[in-house]
PDB file of C-alpha atoms (C1' of nucleotides) in Angstrom:
ATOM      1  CA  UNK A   1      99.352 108.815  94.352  1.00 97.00           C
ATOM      2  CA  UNK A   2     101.510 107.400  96.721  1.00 98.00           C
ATOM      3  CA  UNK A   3     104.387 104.614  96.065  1.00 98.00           C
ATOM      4  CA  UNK A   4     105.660 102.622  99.221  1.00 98.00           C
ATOM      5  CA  UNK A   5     108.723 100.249  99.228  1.00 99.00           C
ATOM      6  CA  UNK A   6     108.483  97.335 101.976  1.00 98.00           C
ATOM      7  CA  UNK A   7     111.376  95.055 102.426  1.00 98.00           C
ATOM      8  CA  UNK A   8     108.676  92.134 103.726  1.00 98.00           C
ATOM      9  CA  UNK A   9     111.680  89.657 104.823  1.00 98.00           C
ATOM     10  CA  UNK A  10     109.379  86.742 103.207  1.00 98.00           C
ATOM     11  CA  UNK A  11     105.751  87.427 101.860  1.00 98.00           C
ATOM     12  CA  UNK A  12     104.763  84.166 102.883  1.00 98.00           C
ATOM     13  CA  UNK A  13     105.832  84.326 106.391  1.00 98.00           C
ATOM     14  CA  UNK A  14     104.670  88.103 106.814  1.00 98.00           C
ATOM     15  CA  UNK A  15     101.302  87.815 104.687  1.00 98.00           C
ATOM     16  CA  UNK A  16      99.229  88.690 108.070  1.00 98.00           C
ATOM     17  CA  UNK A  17     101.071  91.714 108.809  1.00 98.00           C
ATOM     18  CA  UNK A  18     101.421  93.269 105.592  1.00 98.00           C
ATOM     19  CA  UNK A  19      97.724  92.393 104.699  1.00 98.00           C
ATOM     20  CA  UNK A  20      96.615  94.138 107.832  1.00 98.00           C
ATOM     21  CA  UNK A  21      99.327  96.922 107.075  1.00 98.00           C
ATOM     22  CA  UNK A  22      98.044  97.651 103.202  1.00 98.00           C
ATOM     23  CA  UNK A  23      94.343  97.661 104.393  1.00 98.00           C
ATOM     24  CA  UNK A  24      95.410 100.560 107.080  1.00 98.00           C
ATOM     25  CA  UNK A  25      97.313 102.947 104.569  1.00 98.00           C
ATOM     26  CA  UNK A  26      95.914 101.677 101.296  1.00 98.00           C
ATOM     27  CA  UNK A  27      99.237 102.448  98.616  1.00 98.00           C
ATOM     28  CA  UNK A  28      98.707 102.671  95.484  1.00 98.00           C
ATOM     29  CA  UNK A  29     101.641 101.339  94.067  1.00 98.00           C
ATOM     30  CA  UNK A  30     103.307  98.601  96.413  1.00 98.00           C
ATOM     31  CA  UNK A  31     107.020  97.588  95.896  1.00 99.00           C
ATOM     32  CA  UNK A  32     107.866  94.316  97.757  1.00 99.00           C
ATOM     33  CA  UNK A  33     111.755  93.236  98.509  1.00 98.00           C
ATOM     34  CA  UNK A  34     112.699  90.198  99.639  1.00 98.00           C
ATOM     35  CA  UNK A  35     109.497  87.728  99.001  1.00 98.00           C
ATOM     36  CA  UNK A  36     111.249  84.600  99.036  1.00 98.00           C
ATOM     37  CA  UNK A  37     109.473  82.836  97.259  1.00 98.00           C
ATOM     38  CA  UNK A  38     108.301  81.450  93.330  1.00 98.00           C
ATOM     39  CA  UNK A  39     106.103  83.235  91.602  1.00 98.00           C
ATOM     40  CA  UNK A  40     103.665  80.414  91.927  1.00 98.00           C
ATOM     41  CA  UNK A  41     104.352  80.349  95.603  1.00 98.00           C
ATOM     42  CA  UNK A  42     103.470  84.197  95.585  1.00 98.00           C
ATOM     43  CA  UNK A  43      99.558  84.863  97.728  1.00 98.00           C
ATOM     44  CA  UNK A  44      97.886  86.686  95.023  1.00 98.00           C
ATOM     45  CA  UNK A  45      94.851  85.984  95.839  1.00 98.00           C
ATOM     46  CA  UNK A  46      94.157  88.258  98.885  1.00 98.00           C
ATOM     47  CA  UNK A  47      96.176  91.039  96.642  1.00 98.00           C
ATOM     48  CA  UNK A  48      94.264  91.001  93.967  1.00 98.00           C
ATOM     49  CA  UNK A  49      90.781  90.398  96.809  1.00 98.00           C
ATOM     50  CA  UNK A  50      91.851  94.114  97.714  1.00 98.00           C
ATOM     51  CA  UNK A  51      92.463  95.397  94.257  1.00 98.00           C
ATOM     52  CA  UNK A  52      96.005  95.303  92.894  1.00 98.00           C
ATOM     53  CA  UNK A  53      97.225  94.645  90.166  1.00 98.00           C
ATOM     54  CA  UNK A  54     100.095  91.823  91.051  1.00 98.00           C
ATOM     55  CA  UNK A  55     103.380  91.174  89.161  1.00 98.00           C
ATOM     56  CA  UNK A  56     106.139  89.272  90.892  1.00 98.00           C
ATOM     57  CA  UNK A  57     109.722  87.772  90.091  1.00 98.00           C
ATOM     58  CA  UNK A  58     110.730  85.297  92.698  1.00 98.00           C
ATOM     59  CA  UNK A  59     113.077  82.871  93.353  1.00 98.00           C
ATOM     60  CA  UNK A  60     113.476  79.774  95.566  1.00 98.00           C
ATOM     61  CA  UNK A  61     114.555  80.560  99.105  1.00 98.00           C
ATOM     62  CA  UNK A  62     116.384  83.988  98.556  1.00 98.00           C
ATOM     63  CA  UNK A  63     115.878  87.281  97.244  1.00 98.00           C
ATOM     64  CA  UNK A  64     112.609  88.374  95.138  1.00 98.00           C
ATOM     65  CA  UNK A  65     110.809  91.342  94.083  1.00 98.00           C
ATOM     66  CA  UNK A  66     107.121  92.150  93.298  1.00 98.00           C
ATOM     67  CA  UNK A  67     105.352  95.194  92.381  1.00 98.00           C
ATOM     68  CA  UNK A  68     101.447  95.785  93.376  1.00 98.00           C
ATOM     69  CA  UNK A  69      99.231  97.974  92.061  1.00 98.00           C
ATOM     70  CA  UNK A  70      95.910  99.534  92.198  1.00 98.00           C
ATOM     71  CA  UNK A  71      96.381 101.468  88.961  1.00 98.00           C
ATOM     72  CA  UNK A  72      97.006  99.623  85.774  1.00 98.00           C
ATOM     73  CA  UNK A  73     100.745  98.371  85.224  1.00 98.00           C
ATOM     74  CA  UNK A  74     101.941  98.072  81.514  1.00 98.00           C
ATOM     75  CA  UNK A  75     105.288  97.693  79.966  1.00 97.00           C
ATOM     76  CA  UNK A  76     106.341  95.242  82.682  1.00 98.00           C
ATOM     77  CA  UNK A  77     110.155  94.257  83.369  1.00 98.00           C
ATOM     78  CA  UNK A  78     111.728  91.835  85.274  1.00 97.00           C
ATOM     79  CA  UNK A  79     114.983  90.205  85.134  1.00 93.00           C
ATOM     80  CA  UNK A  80     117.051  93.870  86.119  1.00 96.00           C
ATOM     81  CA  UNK A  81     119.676  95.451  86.047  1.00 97.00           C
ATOM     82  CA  UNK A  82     120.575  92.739  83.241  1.00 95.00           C
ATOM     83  CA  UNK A  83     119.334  89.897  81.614  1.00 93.00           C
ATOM     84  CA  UNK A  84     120.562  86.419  82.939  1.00 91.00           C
ATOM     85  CA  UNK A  85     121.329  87.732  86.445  1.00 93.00           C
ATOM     86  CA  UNK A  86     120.779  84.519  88.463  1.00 94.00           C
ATOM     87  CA  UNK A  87     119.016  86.371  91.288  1.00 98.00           C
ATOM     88  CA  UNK A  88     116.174  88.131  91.431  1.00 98.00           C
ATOM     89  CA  UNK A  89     116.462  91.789  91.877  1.00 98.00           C
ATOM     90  CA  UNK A  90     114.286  93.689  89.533  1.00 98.00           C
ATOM     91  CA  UNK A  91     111.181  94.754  88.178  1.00 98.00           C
ATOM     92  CA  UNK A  92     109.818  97.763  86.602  1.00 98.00           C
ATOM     93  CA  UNK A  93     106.777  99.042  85.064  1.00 98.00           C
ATOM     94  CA  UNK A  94     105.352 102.007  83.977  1.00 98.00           C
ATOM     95  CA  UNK A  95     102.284 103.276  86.121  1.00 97.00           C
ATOM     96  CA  UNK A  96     100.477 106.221  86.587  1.00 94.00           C
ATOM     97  CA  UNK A  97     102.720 108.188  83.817  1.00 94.00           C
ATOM     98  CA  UNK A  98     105.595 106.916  85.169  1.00 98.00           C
ATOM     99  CA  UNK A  99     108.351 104.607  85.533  1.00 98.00           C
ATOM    100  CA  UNK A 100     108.401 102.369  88.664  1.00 98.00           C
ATOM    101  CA  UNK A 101     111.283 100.369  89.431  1.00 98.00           C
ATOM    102  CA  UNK A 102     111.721  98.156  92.525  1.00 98.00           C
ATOM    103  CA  UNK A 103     114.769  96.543  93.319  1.00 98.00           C
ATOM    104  CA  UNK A 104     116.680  94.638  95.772  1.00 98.00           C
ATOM    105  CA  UNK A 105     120.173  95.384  95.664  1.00 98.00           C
ATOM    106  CA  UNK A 106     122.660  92.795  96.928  1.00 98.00           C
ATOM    107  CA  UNK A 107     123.760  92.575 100.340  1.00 98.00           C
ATOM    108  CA  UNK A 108     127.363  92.281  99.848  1.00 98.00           C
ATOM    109  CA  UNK A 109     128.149  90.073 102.650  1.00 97.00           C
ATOM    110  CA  UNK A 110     131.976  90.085 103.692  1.00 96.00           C
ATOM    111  CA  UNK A 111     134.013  92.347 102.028  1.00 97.00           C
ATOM    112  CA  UNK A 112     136.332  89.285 101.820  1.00 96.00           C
ATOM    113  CA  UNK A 113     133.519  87.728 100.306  1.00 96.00           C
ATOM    114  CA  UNK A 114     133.166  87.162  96.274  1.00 96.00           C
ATOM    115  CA  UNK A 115     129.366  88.951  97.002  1.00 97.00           C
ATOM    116  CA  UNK A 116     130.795  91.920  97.489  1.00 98.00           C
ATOM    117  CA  UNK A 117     132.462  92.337  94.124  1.00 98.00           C
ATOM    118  CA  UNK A 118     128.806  91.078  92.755  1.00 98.00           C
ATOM    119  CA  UNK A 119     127.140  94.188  94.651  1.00 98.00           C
ATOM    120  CA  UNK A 120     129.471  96.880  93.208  1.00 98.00           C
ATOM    121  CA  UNK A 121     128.932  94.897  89.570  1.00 98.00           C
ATOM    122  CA  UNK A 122     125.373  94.943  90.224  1.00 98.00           C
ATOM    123  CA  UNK A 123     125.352  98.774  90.820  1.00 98.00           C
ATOM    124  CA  UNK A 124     127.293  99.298  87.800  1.00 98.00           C
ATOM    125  CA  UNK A 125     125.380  97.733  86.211  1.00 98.00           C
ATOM    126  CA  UNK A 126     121.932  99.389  87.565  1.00 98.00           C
ATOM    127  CA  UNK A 127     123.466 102.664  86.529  1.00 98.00           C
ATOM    128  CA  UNK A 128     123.977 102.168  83.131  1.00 98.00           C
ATOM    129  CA  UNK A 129     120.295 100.178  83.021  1.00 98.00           C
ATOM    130  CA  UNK A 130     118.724 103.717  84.692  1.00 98.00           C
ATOM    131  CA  UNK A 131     120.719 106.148  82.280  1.00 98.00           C
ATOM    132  CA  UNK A 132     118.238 106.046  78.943  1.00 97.00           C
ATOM    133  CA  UNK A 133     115.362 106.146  81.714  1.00 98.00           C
ATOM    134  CA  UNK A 134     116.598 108.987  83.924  1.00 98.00           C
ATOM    135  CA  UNK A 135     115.515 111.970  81.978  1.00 97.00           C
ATOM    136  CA  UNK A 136     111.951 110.797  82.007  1.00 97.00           C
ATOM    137  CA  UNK A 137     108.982 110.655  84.867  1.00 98.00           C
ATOM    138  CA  UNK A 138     110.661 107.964  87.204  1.00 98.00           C
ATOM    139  CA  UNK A 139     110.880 106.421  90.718  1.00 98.00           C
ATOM    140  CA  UNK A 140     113.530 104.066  91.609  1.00 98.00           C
ATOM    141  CA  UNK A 141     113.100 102.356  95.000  1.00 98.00           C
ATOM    142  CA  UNK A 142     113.920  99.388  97.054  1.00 98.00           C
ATOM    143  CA  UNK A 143     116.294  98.373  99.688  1.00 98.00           C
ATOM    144  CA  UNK A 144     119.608  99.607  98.492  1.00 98.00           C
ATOM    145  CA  UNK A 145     121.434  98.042 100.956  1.00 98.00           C
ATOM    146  CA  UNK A 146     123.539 101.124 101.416  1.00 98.00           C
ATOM    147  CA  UNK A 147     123.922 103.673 103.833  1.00 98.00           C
ATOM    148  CA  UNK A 148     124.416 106.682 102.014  1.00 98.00           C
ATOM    149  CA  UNK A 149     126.141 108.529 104.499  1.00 98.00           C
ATOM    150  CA  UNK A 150     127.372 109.069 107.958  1.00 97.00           C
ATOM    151  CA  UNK A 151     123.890 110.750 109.064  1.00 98.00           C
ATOM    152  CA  UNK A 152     122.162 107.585 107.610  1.00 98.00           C
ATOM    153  CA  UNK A 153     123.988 104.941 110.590  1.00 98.00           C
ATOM    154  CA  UNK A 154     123.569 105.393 114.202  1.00 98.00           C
ATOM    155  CA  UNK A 155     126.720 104.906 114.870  1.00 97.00           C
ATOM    156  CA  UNK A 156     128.918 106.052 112.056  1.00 97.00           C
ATOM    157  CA  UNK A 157     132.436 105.051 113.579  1.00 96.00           C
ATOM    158  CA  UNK A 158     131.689 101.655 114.317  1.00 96.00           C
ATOM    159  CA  UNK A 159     130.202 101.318 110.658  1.00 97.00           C
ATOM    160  CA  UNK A 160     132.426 103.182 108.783  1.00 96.00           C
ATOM    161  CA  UNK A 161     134.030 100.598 106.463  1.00 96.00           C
ATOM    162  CA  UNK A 162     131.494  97.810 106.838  1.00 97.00           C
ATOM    163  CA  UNK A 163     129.525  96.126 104.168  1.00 98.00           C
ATOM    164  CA  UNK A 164     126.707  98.901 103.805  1.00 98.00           C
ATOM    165  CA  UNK A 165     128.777 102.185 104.534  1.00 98.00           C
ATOM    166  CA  UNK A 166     131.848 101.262 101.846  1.00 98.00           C
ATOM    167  CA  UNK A 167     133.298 103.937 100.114  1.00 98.00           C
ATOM    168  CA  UNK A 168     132.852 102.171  96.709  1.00 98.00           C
ATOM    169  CA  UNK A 169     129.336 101.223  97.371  1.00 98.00           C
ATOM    170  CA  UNK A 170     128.519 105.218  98.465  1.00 98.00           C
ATOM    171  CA  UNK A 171     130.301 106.072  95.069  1.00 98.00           C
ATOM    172  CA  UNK A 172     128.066 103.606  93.020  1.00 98.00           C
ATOM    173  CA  UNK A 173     125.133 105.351  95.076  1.00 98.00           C
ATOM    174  CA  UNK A 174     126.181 108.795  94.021  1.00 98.00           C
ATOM    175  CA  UNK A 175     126.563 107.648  90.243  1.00 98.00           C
ATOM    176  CA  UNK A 176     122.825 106.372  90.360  1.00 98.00           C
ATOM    177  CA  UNK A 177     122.194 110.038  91.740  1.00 98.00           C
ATOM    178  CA  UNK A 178     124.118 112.021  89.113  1.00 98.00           C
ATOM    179  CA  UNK A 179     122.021 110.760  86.255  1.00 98.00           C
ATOM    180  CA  UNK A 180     119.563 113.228  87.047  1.00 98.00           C
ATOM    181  CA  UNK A 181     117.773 111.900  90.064  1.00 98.00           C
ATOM    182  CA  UNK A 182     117.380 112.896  93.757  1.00 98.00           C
ATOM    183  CA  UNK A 183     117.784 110.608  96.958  1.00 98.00           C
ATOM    184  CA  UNK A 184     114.322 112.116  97.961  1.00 98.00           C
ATOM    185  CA  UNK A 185     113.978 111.548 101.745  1.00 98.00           C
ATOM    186  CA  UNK A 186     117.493 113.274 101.838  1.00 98.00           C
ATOM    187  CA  UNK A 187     116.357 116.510  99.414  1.00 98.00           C
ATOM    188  CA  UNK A 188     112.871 116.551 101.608  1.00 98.00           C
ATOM    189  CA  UNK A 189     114.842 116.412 104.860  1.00 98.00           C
ATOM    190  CA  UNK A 190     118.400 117.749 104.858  1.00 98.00           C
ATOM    191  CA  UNK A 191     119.625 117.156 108.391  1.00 96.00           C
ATOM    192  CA  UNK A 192     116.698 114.593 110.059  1.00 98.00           C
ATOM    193  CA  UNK A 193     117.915 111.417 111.656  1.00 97.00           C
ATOM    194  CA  UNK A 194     115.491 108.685 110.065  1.00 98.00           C
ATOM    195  CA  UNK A 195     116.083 104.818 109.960  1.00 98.00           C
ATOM    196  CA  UNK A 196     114.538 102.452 108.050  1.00 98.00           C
ATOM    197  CA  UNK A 197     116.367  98.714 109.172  1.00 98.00           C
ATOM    198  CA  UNK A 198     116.704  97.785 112.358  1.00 98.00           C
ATOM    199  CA  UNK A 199     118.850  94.841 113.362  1.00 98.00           C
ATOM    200  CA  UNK A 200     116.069  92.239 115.158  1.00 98.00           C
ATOM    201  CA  UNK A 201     119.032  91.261 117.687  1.00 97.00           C
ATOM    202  CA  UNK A 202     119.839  93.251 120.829  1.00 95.00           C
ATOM    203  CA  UNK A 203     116.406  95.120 120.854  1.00 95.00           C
ATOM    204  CA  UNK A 204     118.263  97.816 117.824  1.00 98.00           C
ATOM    205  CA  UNK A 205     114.736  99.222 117.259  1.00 98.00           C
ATOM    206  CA  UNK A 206     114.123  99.900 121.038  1.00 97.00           C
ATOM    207  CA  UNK A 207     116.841 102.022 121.519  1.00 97.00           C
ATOM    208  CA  UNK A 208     117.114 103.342 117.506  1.00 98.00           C
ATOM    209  CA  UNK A 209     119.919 102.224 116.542  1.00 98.00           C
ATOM    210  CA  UNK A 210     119.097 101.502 112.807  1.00 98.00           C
ATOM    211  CA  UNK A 211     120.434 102.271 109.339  1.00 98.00           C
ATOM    212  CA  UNK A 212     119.158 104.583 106.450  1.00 98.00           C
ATOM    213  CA  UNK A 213     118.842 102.145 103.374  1.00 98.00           C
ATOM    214  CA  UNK A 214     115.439 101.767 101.979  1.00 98.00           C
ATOM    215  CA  UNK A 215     115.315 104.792  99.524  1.00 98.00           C
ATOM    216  CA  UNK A 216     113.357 106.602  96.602  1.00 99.00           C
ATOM    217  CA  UNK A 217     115.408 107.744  93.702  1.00 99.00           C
ATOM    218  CA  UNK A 218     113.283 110.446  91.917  1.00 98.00           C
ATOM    219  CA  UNK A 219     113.748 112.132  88.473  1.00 98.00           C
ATOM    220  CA  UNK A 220     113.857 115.773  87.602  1.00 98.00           C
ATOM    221  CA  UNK A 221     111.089 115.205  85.628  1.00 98.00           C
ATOM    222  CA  UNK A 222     109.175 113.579  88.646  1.00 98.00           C
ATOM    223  CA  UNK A 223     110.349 115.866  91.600  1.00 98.00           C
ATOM    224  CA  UNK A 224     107.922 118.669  91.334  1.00 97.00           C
ATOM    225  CA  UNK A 225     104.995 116.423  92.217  1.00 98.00           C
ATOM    226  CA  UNK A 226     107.094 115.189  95.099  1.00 98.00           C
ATOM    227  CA  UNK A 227     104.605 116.174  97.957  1.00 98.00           C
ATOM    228  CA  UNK A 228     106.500 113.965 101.327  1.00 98.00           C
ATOM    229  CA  UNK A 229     107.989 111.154 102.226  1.00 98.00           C
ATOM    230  CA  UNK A 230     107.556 109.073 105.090  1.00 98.00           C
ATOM    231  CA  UNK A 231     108.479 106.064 107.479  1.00 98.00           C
ATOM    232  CA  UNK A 232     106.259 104.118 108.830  1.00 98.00           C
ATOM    233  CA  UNK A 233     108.205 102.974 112.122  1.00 98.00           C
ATOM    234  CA  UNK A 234     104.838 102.176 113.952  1.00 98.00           C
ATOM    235  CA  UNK A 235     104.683  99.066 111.666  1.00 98.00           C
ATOM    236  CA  UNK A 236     107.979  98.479 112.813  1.00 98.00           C
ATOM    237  CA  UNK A 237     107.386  97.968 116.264  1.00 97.00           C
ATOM    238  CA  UNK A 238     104.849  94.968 116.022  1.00 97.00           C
ATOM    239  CA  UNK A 239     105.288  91.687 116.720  1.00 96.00           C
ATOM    240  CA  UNK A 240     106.470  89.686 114.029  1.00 97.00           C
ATOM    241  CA  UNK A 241     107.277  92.636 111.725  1.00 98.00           C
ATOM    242  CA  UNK A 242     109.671  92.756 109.498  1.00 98.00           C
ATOM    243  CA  UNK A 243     113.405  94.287 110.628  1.00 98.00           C
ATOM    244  CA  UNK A 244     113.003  96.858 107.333  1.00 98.00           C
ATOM    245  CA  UNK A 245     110.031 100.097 107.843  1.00 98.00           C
ATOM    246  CA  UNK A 246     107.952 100.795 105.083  1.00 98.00           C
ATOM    247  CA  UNK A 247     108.796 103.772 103.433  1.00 98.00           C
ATOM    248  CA  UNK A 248     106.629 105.776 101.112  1.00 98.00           C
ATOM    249  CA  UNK A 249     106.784 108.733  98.852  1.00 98.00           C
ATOM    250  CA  UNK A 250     103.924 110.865  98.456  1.00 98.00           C
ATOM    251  CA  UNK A 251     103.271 112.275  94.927  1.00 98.00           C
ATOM    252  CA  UNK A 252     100.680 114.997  93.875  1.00 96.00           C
ATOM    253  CA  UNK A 253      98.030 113.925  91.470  1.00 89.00           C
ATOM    254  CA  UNK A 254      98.978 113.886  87.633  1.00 73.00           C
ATOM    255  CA  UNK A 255      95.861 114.795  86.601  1.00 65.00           C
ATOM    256  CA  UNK A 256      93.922 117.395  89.058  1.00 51.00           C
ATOM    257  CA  UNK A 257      96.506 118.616  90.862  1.00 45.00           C
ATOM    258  CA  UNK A 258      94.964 118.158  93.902  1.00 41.00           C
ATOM    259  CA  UNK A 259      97.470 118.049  96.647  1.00 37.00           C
ATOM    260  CA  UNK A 260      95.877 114.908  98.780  1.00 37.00           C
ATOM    261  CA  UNK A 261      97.619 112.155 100.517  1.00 34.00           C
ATOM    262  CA  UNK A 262      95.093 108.916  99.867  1.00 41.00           C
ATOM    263  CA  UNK A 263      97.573 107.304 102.388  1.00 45.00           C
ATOM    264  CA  UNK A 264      97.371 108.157 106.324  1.00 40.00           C
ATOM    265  CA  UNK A 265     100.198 109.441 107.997  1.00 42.00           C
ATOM    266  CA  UNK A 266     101.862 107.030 110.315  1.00 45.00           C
ATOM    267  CA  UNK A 267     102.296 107.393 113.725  1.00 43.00           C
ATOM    268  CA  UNK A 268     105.287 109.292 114.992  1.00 45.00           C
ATOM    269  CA  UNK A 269     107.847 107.389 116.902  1.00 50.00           C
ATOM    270  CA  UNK A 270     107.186 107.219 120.873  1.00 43.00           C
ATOM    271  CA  UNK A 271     110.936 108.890 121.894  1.00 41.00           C
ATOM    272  CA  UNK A 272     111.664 107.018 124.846  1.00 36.00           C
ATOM    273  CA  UNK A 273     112.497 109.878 127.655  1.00 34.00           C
ATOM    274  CA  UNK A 274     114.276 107.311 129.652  1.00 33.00           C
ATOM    275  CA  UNK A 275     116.467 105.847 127.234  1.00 28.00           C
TER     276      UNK A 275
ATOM    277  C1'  DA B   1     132.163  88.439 120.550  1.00 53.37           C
ATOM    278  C1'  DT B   2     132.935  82.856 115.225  1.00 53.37           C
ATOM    279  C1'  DG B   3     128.076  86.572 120.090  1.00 53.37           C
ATOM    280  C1'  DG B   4     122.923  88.608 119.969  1.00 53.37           C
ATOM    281  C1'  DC B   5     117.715  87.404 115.885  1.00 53.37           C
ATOM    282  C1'  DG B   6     114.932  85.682 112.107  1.00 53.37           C
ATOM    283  C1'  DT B   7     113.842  82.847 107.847  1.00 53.37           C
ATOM    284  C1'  DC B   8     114.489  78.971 104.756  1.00 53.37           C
ATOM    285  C1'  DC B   9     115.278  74.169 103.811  1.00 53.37           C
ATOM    286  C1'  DG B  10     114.437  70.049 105.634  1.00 53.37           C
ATOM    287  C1'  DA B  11     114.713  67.167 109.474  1.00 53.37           C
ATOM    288  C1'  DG B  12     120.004  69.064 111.951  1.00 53.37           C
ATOM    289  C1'  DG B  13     122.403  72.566 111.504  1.00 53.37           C
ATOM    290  C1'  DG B  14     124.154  75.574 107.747  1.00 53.37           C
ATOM    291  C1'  DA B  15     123.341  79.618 104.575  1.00 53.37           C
ATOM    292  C1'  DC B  16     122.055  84.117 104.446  1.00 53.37           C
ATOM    293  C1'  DG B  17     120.726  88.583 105.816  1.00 53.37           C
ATOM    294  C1'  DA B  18     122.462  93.799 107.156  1.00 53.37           C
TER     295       DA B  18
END
DNA sequence: ATGGCGTCCGAGGGACGA
């Protein structure tokens, strides 16, 4: 079972390339960010053509989640951390004997800025929401919108302070983690340099210089099926891609045990020997 | 660098993203 989180950067505008990206690597369990759309704008229809099970939460213009899947979802939530949030941010549901929860934490904009105070509320507010949740079987993934630390930016000085890198939104990050759950690409690999958002201006992705903030937040409970994580920067480097990598976590069967990855490993990045 | 690029809404340029 694998469980991928895509910040699409509108579904609508990007339905070609993540169509022809979910009918390469197949995930079971599809967490989309940033859809952009009503739920009756949302193109089910070629979704549900290729087996998934669809539940969205839009909005108009900004923001929206949605969570796909070819296993049955029950127990669906939307409307996270809290109800009456005017933006949508959250949705959850319980697959495969576990929790599944895909958000799209807020950008934060200028520190100046009244978002910002609405991102660290938001992440307050997520922690609390996660804490009766965190002892059980549970993923938690979506674009964070935070760096966690200096080994997650390519260029940590010029960063360090900026929306994205704060020390109160790190904090709020760590919080999440000391419920009981693991930043998982970070426990699988301790000291690699991986990005997973790369600016679209100034060719960023040519020459790397990305940031670390698409994550999977994985329970005790959950980490020993924990099999790999990966980033799927080949995706990345289309045309008309999205500036966020697909990033998915690869979990061992529940049932079984057989330790199989249904998804194909991407490509690895072509490191450019002349800069 | 109030820069760079991309998307949305709506019909021009502003809001927003990260």
């Amino acid at each position: 079972m694998n469980i991928t989180t895509y910040n699409v950067n509108s579904v609508r505008k990007r339905l070609e390339r993540v169509l022809e990206w979910v009918d390469e690597r197949k995930p079971d369990v599809l967490c989309l960010q940033e859809i952009k759309c009503v739920d009756e704008e949302f193109p089910r229809q070629p979704f549900l053509d290729r087996g998934y099970q669809v539940e969205s939460f839009g909005q108009k213009t900004y923001n929206g989640v949605a969570l796909l899947s070819r296993l049955p979802m029950t127990e669906v939530q939307r409307d996270l951390p809290w109800s009456g949030d005017s933006q949508s941010r959250g949705i959850a549901a319980q697959v495969g004997g576990l929790w599944v929860v895909n958000l799209y934490v807020p950008n934060g904009g200028e520190l100046s800025s009244e978002k910002y105070p609405y991102k660290l509320e938001w992440l307050t507010k997520l922690e609390a929401w996660l804490r009766p949740l965190a002892g059980q079987p549970l993923v938690v993934c979506g674009d964070f919108n935070i760096a966690p630390a200096d080994a997650d930016c390519y260029d940590a000085e010029k960063w360090r302070g900026q929306v994205l890198c704060t020390d109160a939104e790190r904090s709020r990050f760590q919080a999440c983690l000391a419920l009981g759950l693991s930043d998982a690409y970070r426990r699988l690999r301790p000291s690699q340099r991986q990005f997973t958002w790369w600016d679209y201006r100034g060719n960023q992705f040519g020459s790397n210089q990305g940031l670390r903030i698409d994550h999977h937040l994985v329970s005790e409970a959950l980490w020993p099926r924990v099999l790999d994580i990966s980033v799927d920067e080949e995706a990345r480097g289309r045309t008309e891609a999205s500036d966020h990598a697909a990033v998915t976590l690869h979990l061992q069967d529940f049932v079984g045990g057989e330790s199989k990855l249904s998804m194909p490993p991407p490509a690895a990045r072509q490191v450019g020997l002349f800069g």
